[in-house]
mmCIF file of N, CA and C in Angstrom:
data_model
loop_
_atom_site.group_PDB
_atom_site.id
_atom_site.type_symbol
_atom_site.label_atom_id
_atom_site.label_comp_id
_atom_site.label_asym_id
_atom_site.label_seq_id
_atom_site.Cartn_x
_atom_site.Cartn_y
_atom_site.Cartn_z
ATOM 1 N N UNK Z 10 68.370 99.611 150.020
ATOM 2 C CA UNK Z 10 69.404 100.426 149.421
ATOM 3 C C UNK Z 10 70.731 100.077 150.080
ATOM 4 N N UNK Z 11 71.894 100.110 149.456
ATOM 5 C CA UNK Z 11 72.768 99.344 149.803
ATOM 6 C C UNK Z 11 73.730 100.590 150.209
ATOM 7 N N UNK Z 12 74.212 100.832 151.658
ATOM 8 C CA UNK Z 12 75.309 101.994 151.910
ATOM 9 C C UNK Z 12 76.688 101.918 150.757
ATOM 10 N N UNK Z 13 76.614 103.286 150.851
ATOM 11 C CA UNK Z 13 78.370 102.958 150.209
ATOM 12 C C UNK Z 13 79.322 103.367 151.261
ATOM 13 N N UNK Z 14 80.529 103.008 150.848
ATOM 14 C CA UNK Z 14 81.933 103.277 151.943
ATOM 15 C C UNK Z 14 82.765 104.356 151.767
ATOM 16 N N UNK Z 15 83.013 104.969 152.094
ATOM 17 C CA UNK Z 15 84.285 106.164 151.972
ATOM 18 C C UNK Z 15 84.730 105.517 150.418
ATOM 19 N N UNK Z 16 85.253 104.462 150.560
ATOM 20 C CA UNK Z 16 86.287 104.022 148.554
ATOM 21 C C UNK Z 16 84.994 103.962 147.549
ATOM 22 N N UNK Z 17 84.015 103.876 147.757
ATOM 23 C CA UNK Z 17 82.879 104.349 146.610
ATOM 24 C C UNK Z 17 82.773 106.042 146.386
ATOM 25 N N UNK Z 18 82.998 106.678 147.253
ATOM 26 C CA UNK Z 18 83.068 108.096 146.956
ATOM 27 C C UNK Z 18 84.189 108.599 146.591
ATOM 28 N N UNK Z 19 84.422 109.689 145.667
ATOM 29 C CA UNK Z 19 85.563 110.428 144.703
ATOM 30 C C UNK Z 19 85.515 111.357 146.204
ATOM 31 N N UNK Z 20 86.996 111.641 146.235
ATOM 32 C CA UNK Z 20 87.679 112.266 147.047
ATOM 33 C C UNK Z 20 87.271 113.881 146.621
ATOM 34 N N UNK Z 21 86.099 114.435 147.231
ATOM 35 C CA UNK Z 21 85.717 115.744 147.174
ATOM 36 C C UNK Z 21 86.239 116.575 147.204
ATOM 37 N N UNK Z 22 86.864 116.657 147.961
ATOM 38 C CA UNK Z 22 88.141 118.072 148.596
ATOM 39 C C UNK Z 22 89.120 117.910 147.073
ATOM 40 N N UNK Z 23 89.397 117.460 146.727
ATOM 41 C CA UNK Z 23 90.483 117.567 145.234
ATOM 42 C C UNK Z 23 89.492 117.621 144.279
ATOM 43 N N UNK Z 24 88.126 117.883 143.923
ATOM 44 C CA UNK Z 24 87.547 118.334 143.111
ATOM 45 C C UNK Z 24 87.368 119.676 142.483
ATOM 46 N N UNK Z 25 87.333 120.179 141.708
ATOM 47 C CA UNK Z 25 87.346 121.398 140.979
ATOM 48 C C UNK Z 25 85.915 122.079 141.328
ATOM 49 N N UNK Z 26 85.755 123.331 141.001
ATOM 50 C CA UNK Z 26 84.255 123.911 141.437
ATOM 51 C C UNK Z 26 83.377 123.579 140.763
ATOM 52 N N UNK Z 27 83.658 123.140 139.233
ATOM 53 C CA UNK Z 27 83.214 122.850 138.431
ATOM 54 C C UNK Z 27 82.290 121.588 139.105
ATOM 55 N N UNK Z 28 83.238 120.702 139.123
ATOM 56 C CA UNK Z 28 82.634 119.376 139.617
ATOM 57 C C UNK Z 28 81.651 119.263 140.874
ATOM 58 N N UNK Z 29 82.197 120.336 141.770
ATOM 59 C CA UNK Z 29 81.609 120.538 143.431
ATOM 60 C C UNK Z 29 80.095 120.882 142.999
ATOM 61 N N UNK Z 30 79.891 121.738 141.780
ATOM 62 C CA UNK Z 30 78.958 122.625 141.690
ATOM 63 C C UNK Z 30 77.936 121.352 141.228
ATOM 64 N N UNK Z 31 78.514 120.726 139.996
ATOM 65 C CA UNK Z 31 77.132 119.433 139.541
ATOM 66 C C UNK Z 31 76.951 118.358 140.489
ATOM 67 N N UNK Z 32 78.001 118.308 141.532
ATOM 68 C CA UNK Z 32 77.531 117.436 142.776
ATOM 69 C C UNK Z 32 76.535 118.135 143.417
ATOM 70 N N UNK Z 33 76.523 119.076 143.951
ATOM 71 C CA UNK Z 33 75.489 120.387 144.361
ATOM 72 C C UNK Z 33 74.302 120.117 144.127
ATOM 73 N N UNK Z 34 74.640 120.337 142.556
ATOM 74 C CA UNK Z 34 73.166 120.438 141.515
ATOM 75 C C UNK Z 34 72.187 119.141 141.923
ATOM 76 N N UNK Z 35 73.015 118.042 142.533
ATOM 77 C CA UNK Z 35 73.134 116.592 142.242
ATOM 78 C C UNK Z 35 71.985 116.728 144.207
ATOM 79 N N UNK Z 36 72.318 117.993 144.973
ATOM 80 C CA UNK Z 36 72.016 117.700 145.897
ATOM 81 C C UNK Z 36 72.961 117.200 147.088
ATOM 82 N N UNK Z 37 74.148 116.709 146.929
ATOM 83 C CA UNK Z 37 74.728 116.153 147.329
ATOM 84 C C UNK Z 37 75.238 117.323 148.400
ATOM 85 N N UNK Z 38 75.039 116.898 149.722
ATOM 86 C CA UNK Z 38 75.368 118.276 150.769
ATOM 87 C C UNK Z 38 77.362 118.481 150.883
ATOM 88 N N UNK Z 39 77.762 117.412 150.436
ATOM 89 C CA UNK Z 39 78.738 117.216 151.316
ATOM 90 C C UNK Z 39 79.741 118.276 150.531
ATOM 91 N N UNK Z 40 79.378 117.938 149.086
ATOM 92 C CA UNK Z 40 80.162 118.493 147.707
ATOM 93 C C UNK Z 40 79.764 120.613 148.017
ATOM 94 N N UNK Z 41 78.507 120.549 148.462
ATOM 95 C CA UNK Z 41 77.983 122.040 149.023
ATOM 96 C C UNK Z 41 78.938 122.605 150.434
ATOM 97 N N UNK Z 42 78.922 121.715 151.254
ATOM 98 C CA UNK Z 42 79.871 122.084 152.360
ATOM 99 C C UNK Z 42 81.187 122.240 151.994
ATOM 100 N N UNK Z 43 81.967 121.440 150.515
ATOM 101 C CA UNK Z 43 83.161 122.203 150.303
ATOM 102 C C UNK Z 43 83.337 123.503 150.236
ATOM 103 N N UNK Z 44 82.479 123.826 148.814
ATOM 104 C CA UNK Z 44 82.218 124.946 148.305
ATOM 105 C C UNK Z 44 82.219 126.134 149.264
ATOM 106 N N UNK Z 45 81.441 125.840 150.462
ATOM 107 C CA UNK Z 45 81.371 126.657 151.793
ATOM 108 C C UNK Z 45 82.199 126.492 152.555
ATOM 109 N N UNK Z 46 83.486 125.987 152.634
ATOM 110 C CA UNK Z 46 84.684 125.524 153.563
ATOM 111 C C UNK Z 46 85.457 126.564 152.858
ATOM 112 N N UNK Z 47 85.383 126.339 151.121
ATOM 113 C CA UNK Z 47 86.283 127.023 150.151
ATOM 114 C C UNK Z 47 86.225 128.880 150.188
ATOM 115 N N UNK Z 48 84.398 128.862 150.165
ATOM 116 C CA UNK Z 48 84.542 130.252 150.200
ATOM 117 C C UNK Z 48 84.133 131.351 151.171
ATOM 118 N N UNK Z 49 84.236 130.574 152.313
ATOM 119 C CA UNK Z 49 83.428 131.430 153.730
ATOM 120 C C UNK Z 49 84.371 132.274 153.833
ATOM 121 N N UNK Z 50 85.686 133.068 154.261
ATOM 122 C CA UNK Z 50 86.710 133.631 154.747
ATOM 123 C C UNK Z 50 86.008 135.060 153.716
ATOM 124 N N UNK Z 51 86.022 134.364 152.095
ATOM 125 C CA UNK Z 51 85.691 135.911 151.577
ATOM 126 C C UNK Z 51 84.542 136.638 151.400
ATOM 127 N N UNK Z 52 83.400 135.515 151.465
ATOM 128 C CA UNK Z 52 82.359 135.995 151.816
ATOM 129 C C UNK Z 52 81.772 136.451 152.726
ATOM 130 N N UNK Z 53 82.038 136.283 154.043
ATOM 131 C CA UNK Z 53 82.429 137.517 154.993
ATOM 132 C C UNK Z 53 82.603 138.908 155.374
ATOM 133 N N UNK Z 54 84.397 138.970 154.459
ATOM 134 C CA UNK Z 54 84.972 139.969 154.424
ATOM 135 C C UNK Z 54 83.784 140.738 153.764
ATOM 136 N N UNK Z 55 83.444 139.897 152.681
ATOM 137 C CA UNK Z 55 82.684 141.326 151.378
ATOM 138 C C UNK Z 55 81.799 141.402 152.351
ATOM 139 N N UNK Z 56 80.515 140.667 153.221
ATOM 140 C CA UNK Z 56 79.132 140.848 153.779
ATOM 141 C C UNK Z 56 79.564 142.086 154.961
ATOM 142 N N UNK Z 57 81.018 141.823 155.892
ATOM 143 C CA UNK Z 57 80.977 142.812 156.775
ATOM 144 C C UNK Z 57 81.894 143.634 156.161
ATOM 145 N N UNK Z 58 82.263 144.455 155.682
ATOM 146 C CA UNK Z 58 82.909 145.139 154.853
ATOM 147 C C UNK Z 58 81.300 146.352 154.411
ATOM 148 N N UNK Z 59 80.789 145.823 153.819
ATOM 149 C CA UNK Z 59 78.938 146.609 153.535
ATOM 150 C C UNK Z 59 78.301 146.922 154.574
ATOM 151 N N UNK Z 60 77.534 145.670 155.864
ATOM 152 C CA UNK Z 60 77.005 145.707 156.507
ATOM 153 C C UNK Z 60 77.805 146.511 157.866
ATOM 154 N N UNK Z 61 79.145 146.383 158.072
ATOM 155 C CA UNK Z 61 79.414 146.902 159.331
ATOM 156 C C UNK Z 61 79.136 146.111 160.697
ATOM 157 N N UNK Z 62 78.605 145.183 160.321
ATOM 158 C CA UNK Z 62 78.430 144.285 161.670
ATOM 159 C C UNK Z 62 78.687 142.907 161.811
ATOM 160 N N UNK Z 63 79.289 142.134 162.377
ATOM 161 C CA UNK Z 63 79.831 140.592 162.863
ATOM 162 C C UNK Z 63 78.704 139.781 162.688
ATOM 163 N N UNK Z 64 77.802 139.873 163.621
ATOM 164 C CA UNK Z 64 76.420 139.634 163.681
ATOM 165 C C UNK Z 64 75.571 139.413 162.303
ATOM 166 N N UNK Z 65 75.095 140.659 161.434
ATOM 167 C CA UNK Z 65 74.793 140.822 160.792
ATOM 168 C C UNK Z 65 75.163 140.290 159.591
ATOM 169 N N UNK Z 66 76.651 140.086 159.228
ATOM 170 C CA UNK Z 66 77.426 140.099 158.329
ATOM 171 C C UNK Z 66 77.480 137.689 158.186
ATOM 172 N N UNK Z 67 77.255 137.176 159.438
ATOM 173 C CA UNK Z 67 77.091 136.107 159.258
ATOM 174 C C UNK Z 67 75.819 136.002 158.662
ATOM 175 N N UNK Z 68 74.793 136.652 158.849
ATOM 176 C CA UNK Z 68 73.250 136.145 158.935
ATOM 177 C C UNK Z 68 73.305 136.653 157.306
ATOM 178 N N UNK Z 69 74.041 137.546 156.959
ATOM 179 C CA UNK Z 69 74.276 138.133 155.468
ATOM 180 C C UNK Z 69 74.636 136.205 154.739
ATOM 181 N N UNK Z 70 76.005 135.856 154.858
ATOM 182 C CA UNK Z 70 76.501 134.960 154.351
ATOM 183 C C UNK Z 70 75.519 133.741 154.211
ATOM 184 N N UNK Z 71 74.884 133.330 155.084
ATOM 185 C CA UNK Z 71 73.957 132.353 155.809
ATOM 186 C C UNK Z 71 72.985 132.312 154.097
ATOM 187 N N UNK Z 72 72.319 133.854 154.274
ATOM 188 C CA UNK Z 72 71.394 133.952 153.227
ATOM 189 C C UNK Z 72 71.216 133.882 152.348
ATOM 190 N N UNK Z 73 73.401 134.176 151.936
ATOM 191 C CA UNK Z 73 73.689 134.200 150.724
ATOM 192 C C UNK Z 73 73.572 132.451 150.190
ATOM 193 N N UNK Z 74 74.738 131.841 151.044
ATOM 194 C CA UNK Z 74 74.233 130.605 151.126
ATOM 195 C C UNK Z 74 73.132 129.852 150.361
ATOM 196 N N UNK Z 75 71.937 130.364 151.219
ATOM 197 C CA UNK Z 75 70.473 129.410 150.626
ATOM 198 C C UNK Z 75 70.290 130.262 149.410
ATOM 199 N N UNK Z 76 70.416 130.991 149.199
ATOM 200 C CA UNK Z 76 70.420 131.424 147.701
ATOM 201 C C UNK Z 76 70.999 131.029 146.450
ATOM 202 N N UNK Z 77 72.562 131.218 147.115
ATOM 203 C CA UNK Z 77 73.083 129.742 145.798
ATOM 204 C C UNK Z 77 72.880 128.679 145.919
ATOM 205 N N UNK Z 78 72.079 128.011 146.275
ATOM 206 C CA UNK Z 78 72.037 126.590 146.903
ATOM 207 C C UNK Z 78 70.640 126.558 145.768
ATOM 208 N N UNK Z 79 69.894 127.587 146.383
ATOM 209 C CA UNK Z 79 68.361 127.473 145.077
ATOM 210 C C UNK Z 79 68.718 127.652 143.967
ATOM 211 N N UNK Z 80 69.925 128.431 143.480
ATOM 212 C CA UNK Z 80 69.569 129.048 142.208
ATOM 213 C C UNK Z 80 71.405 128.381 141.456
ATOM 214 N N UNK Z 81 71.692 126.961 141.874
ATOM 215 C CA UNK Z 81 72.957 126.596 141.263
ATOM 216 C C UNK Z 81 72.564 125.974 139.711
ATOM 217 N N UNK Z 82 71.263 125.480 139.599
ATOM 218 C CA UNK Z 82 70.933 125.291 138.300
ATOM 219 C C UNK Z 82 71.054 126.591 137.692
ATOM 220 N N UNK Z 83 71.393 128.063 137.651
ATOM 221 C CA UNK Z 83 71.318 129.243 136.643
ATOM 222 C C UNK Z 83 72.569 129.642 137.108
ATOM 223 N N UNK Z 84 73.706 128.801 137.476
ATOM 224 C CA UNK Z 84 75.194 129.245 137.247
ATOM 225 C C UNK Z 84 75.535 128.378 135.952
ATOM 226 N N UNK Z 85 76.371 129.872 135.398
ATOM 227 C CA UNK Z 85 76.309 129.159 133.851
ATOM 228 C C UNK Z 85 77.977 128.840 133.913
ATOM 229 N N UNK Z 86 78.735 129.155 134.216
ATOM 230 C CA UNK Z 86 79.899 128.918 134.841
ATOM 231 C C UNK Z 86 80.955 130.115 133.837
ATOM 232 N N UNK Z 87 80.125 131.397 133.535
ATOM 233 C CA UNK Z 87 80.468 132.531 133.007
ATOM 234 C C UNK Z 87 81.825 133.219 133.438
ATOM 235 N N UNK Z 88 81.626 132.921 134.998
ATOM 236 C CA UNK Z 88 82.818 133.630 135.840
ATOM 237 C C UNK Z 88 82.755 132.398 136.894
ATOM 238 N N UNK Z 89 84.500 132.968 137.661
ATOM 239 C CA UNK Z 89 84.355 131.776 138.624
ATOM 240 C C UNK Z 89 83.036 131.630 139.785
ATOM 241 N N UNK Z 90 83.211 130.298 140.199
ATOM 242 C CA UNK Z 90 82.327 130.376 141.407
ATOM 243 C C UNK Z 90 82.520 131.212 142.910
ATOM 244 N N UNK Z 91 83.890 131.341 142.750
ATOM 245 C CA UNK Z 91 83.840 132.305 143.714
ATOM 246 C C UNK Z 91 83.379 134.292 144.028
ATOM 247 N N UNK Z 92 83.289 134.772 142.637
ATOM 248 C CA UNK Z 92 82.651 135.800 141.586
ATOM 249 C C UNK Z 92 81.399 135.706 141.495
ATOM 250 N N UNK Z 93 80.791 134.579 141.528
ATOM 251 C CA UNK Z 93 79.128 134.081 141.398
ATOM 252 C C UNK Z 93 78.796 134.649 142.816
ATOM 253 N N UNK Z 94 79.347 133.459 144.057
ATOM 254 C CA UNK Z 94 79.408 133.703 145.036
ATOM 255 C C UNK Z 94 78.915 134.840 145.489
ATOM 256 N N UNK Z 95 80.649 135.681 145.405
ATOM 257 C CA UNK Z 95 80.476 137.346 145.962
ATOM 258 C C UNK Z 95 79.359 137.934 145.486
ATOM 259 N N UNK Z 96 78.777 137.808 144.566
ATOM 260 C CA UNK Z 96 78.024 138.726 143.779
ATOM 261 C C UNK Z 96 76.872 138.511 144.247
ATOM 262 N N UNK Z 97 76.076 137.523 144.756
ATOM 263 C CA UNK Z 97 75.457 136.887 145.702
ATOM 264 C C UNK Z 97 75.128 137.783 146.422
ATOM 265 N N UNK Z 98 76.187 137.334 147.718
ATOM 266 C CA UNK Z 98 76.747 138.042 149.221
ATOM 267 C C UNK Z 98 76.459 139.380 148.872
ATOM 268 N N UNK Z 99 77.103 140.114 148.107
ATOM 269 C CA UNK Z 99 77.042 141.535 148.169
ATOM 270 C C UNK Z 99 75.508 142.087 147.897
ATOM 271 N N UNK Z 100 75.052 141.382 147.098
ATOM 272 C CA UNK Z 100 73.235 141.639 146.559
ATOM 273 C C UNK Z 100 72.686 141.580 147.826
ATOM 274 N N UNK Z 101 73.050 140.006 148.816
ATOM 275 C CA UNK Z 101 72.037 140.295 149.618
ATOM 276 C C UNK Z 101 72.344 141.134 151.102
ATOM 277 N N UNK Z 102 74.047 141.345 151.101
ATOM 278 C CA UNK Z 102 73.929 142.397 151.870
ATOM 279 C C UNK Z 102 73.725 143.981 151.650
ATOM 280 N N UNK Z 103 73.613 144.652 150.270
ATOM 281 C CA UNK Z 103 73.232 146.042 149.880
ATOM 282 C C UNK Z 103 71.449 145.897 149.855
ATOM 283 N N UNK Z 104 71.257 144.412 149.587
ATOM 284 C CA UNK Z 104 69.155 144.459 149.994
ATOM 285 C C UNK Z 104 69.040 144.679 151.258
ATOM 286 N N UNK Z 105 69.959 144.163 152.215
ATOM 287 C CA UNK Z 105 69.413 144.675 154.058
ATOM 288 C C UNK Z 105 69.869 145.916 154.184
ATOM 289 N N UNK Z 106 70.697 146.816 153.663
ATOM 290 C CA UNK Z 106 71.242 147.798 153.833
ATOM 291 C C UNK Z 106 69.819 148.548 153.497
ATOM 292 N N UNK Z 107 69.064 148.507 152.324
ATOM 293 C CA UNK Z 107 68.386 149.004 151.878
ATOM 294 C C UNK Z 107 66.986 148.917 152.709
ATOM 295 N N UNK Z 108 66.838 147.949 153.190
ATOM 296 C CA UNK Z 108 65.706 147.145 153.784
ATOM 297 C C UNK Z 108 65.701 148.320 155.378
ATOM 298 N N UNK Z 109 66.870 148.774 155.550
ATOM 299 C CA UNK Z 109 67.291 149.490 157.169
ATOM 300 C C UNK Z 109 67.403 151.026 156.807
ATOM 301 N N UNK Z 110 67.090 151.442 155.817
ATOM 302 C CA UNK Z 110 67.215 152.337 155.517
ATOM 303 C C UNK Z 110 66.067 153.528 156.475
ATOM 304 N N UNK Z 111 66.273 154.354 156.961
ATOM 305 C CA UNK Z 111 65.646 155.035 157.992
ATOM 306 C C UNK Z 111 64.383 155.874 157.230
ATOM 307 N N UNK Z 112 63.424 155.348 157.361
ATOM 308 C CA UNK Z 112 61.831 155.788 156.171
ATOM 309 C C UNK Z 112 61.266 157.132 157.138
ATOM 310 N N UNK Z 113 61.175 158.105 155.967
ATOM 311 C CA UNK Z 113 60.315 159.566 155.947
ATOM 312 C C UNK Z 113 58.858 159.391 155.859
ATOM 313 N N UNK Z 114 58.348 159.575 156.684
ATOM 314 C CA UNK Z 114 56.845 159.739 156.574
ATOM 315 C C UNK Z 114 56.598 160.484 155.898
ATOM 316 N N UNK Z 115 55.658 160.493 154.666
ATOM 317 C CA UNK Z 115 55.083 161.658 153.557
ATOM 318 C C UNK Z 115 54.313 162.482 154.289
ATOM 319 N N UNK Z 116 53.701 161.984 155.387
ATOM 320 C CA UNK Z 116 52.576 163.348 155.662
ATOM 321 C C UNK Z 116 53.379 164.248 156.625
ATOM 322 N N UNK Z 117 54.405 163.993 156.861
ATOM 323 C CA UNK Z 117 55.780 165.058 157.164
ATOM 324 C C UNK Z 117 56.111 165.787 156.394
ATOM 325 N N UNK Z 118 56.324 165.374 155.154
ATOM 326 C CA UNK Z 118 57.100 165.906 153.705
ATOM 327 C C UNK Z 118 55.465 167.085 153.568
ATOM 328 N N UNK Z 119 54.408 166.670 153.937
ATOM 329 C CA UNK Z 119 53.527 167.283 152.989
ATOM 330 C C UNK Z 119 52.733 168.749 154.122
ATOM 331 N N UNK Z 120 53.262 168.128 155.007
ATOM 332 C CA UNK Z 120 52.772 169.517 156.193
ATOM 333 C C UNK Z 120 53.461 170.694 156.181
ATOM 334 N N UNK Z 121 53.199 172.169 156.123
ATOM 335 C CA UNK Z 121 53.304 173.163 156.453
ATOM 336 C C UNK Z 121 54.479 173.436 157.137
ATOM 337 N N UNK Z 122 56.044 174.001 156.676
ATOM 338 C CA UNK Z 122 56.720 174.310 156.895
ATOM 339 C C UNK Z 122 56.537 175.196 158.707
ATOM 340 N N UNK Z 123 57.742 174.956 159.476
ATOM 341 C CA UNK Z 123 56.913 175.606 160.810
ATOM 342 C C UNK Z 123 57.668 177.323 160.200
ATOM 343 N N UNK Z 124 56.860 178.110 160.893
ATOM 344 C CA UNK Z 124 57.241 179.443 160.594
ATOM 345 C C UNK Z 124 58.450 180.104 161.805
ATOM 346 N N UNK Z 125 59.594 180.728 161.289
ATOM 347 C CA UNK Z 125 60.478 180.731 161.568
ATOM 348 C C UNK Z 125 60.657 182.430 161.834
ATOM 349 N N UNK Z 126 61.090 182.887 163.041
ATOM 350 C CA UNK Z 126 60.888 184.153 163.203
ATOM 351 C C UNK Z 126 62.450 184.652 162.021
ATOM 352 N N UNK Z 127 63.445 183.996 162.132
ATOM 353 C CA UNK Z 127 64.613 184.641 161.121
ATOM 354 C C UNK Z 127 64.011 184.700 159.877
ATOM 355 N N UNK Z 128 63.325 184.169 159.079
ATOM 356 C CA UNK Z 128 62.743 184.288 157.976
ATOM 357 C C UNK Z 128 62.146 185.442 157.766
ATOM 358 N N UNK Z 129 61.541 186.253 158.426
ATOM 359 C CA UNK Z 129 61.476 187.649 158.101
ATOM 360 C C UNK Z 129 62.516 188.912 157.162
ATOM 361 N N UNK Z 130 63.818 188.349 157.914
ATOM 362 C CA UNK Z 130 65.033 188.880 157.636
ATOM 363 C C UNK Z 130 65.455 188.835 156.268
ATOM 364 N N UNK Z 131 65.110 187.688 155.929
ATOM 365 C CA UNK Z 131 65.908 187.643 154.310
ATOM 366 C C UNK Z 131 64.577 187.927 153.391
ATOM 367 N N UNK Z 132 65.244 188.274 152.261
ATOM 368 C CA UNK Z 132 63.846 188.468 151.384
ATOM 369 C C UNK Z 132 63.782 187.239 150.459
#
């Protein structure tokens, strides 16, 4: 297989999303690392903005990440890519939100109220 040189490759960074995205599709990492140069700053904001945490809020983006990365064949190019994106990010940071959500044991819910001496008082 014969390398190519920097002048065999189209100058990525002046490509449209459009184009970034069927390089993507194409596999091509480098055309994916724009896309992620282009839209890390707001995908962020939206992940810690939900999540509340620095930490958290990268490992949010990260996920979002491999998600559009699997699923760029079912961008139909409806809305921009940066709209695709967010919409992403925000799904998978309101799923950990949800995922942390502090769980009620039912056989709590289902036991015998404790008996309360003020309860006498009211009818």
């Amino acid at each position: 297989m014969q390398a190519r040189n920097a002048a065999d490759l189209p100058d990525l960074v002046t490509l449209d999303d459009v184009a970034l995205v069927q390089l993507s599709r194409e596999r091509n990492g480098d055309a994916f690392r724009i896309i992620m140069q282009r839209n890390n700053q707001r995908l962020y904001r939206v992940a810690r903005s939900v999540v509340q945490d620095d930490s958290e809020a990268e490992d949010v983006v990260q996920q979002a990440y491999v998600n559009a990365f699997d699923s760029l064949g079912k961008f139909r190019g409806d809305s921009s890519l940066a709209t695709w994106l967010t919409r992403i990010t925000l799904n998978e940071a309101l799923g950990r939100l949800r995922r942390q959500r502090p769980m009620v044991d039912l056989e709590v819910l289902d036991a015998e109220p404790p008996a309360h001496p003020r309860s006498s008082r009211f009818p």
